[in-house]
PDB file of C-alpha atoms in Angstrom:
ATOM      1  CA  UNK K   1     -23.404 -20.805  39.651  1.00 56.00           C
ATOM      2  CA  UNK K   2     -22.332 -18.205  41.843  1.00 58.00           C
ATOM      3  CA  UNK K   3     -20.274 -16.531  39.472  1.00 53.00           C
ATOM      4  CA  UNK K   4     -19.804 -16.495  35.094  1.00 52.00           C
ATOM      5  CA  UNK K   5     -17.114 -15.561  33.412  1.00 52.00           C
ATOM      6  CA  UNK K   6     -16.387 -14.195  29.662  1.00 53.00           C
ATOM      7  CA  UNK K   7     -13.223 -14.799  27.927  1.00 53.00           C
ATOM      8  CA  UNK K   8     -10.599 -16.599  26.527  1.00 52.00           C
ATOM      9  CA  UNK K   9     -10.244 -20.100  27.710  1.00 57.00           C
ATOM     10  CA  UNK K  10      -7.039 -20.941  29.549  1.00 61.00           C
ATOM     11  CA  UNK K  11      -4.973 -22.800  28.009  1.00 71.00           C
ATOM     12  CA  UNK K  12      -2.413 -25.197  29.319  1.00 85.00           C
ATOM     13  CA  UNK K  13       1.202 -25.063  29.492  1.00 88.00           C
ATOM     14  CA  UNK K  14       2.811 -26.918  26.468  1.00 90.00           C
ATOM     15  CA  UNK K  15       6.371 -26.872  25.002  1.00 93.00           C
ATOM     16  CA  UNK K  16       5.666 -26.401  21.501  1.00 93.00           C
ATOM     17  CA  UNK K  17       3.231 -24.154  19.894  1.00 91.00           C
ATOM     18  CA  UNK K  18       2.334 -21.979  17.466  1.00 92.00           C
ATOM     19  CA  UNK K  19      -0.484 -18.842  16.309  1.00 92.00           C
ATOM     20  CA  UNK K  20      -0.584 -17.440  12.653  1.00 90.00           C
ATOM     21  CA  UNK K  21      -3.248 -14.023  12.735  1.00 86.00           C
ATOM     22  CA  UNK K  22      -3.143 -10.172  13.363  1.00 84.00           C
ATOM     23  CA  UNK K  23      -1.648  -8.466  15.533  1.00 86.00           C
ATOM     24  CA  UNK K  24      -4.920  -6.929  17.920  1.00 83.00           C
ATOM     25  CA  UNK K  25      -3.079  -5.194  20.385  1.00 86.00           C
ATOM     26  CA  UNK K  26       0.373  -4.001  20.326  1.00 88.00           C
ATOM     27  CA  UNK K  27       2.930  -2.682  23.199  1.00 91.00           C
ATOM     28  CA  UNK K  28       5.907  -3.280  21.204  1.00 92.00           C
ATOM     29  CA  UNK K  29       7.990  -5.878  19.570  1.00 91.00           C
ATOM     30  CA  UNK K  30       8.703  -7.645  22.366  1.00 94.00           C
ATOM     31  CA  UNK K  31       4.958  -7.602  24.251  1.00 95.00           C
ATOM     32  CA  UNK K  32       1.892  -7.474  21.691  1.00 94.00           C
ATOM     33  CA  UNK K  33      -1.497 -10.159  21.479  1.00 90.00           C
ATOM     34  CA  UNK K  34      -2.209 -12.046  17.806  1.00 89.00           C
ATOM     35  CA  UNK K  35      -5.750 -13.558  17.892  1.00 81.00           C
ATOM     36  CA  UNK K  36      -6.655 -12.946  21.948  1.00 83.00           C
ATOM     37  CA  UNK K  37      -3.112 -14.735  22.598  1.00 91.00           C
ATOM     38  CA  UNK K  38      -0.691 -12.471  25.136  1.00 94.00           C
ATOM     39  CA  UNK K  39       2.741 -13.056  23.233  1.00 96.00           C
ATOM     40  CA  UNK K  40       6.068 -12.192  25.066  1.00 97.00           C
ATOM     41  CA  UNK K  41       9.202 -12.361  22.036  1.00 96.00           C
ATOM     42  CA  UNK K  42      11.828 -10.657  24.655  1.00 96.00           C
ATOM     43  CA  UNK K  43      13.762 -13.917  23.473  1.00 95.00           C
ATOM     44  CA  UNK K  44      12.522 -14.509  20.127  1.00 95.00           C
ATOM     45  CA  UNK K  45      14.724 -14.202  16.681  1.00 94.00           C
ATOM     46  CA  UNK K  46      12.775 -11.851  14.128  1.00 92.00           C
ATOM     47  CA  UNK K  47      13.927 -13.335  10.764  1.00 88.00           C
ATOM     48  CA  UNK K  48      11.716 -10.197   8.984  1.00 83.00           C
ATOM     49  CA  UNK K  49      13.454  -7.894  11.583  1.00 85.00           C
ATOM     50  CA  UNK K  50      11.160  -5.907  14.169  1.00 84.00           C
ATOM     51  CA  UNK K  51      10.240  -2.606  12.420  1.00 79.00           C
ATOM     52  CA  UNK K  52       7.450  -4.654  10.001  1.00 78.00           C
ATOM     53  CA  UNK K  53       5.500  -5.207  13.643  1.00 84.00           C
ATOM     54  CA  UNK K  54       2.177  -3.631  14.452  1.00 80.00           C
ATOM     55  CA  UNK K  55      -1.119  -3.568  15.122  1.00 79.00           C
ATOM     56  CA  UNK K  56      -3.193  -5.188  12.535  1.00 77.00           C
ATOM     57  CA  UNK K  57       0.212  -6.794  10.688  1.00 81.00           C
ATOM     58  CA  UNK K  58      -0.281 -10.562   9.917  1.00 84.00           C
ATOM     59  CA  UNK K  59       2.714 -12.693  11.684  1.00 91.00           C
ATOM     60  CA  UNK K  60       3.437 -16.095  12.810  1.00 93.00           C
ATOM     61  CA  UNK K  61       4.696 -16.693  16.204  1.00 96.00           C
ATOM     62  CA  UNK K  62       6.764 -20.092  17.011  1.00 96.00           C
ATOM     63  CA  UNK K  63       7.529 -21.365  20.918  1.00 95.00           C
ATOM     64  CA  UNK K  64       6.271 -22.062  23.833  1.00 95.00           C
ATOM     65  CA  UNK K  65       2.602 -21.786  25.964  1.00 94.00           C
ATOM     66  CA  UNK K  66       3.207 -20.890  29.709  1.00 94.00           C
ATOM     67  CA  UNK K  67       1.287 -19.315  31.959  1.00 92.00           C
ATOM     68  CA  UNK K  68      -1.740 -18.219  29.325  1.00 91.00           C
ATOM     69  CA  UNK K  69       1.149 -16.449  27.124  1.00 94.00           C
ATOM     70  CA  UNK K  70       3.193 -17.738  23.922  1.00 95.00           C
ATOM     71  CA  UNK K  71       6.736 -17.387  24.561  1.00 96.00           C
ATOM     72  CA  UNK K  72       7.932 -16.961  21.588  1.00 96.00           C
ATOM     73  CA  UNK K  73      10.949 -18.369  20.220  1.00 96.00           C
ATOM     74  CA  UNK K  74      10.790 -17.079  16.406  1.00 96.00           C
ATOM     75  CA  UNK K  75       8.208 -14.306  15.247  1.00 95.00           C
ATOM     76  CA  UNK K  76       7.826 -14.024  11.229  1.00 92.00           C
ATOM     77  CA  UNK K  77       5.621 -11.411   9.190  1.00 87.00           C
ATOM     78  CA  UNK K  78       3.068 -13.619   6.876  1.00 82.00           C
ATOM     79  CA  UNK K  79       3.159 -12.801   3.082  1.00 67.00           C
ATOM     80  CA  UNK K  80       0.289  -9.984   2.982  1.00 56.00           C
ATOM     81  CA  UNK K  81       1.076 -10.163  -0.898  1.00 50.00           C
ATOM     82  CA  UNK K  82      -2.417  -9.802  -1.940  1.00 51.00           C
ATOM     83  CA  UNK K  83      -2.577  -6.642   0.976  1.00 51.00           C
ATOM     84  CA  UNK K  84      -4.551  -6.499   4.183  1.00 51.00           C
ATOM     85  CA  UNK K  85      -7.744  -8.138   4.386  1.00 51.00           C
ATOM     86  CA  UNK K  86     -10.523  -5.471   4.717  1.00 73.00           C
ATOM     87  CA  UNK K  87     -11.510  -4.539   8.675  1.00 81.00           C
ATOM     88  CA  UNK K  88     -14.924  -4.240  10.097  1.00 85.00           C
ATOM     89  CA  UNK K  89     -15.523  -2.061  12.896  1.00 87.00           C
ATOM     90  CA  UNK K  90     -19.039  -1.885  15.435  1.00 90.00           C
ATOM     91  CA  UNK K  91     -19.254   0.495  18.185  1.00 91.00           C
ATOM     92  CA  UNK K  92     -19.777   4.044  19.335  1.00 94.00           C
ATOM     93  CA  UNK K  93     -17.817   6.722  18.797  1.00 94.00           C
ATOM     94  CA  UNK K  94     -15.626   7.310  21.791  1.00 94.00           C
ATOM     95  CA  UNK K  95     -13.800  10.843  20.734  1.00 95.00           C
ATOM     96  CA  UNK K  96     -13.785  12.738  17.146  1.00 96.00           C
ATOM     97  CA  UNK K  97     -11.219  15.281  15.680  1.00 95.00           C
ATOM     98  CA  UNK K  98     -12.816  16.847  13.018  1.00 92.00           C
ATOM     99  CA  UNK K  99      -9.615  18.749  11.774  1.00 94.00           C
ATOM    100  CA  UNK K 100      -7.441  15.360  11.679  1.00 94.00           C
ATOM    101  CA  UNK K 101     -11.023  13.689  10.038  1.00 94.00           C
ATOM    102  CA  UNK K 102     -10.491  10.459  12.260  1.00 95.00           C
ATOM    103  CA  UNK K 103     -12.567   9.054  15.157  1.00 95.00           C
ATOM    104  CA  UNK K 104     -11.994   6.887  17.759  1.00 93.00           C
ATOM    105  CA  UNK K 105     -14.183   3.030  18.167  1.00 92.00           C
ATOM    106  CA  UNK K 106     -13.388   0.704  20.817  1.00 87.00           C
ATOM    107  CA  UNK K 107      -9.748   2.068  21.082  1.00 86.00           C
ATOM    108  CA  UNK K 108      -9.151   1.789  17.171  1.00 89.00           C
ATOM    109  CA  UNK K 109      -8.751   5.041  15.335  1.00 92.00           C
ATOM    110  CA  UNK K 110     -10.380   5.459  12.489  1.00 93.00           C
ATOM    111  CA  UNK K 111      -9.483   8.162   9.574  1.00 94.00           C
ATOM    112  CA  UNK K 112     -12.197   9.456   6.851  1.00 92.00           C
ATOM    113  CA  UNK K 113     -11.448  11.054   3.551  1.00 89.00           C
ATOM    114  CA  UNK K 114     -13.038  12.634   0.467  1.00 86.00           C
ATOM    115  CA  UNK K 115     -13.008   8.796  -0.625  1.00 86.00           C
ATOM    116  CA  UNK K 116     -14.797   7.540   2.169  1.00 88.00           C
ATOM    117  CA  UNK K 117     -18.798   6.474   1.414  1.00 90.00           C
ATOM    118  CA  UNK K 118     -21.104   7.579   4.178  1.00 89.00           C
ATOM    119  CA  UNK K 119     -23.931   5.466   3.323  1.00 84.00           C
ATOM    120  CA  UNK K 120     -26.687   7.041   6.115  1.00 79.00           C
ATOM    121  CA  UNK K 121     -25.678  11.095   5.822  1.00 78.00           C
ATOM    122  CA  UNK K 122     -22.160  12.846   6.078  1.00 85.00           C
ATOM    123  CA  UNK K 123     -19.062  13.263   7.364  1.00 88.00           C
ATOM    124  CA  UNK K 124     -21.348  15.858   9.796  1.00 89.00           C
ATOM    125  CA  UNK K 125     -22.763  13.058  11.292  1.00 90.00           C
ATOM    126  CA  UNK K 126     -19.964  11.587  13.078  1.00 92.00           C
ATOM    127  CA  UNK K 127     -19.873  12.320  16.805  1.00 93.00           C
ATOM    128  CA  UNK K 128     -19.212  11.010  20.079  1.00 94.00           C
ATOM    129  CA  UNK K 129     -21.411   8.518  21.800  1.00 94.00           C
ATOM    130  CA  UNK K 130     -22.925   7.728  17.858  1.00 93.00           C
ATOM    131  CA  UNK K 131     -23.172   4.216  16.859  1.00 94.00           C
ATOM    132  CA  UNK K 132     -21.183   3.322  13.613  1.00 93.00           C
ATOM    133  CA  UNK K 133     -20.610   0.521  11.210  1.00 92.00           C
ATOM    134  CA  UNK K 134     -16.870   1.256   9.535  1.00 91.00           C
ATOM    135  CA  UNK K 135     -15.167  -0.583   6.678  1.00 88.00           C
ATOM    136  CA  UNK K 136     -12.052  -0.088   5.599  1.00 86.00           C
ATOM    137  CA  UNK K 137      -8.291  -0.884   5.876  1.00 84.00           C
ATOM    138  CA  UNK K 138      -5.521  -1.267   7.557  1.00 80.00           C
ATOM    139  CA  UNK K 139      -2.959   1.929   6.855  1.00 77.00           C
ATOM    140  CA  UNK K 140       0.414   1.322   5.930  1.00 68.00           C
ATOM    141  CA  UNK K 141       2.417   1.975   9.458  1.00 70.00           C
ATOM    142  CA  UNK K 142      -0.794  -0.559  11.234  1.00 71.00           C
ATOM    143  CA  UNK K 143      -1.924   1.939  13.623  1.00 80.00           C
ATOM    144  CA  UNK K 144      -5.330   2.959  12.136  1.00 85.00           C
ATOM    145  CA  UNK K 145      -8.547   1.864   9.903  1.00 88.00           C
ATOM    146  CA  UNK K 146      -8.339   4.042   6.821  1.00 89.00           C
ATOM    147  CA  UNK K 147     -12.653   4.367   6.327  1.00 90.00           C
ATOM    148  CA  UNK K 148     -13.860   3.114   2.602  1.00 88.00           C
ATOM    149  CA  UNK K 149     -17.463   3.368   4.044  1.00 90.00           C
ATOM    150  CA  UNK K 150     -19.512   4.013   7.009  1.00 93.00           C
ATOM    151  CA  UNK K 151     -22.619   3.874   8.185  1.00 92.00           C
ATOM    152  CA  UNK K 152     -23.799   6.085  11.249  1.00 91.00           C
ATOM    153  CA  UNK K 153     -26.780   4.466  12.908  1.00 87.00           C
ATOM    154  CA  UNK K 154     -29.361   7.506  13.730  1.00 73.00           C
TER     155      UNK K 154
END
């Protein structure tokens, strides 16, 4: 081999098809990624409307595979009824605000409170370039991991 590549496979073109997951990266309504999948719904009806869409929101996405992306015909939001499934988050700490009490991991932001378990110190622990372990869930707009526990690896 003179060269290796890591990623998504590539999938082929096909007229119908379909993802149900979270949303892991969002632009906006119209441009966002569910499960690794590039999704473009510039076209696409929104039976739920569009303000329910974010990052970490569960959603099915009906239409079309071209190029690598879904083109999506119809995008629903999936019943979280029973609310989010809990996140877990590896990495090192890329930027801290104290004041706010949220950190930032592999482009996720992360928020600590009073609540939060720090099962290897404190709260003074967390700092850039630190290796952490968070659990927690998904806040109520989608655009950060509210902390139930972490662990700071020393």
């Amino acid at each position: 081999a003179t060269a290796l590549a890591v990623g998504q496979p590539v999938q082929e073109d096909r007229d119908v098809a379909e993802v149900e997951g979270r949303i892991t990266a969002f632009s906006s309504p119209t441009e966002f990624v569910v499960n690794g999948l590039p999704v473009n719904a510039s076209a696409a009806s929104f039976p739920d409307g569009r303000a329910g869409l974010a990052r970490g929101v569960e959603v099915e996405v009906r239409g079309s595979l071209r190029g690598g992306v879904l083109v999506a015909d119809r995008v629903a939001l999936e019943d979280d009824s029973d609310g989010p499934e809990p996140f877990e988050l590896h990495g090192s700490i890329d930027s801290v605000n104290v004041v706010a009490t949220r950190f930032v991991v592999r482009g996720v932001t992360v928020v600590w409170s009073a609540a939060t378990r720090f099962d290897s110190g404190s709260a003074t622990d967390i700092r850039a370039g630190r290796r952490v372990e968070v659990k927690g869930r998904l806040s109520a707009d989608g655009l950060l991991i509210e902390a139930t526990s972490v662990h700071v690896e020393s």
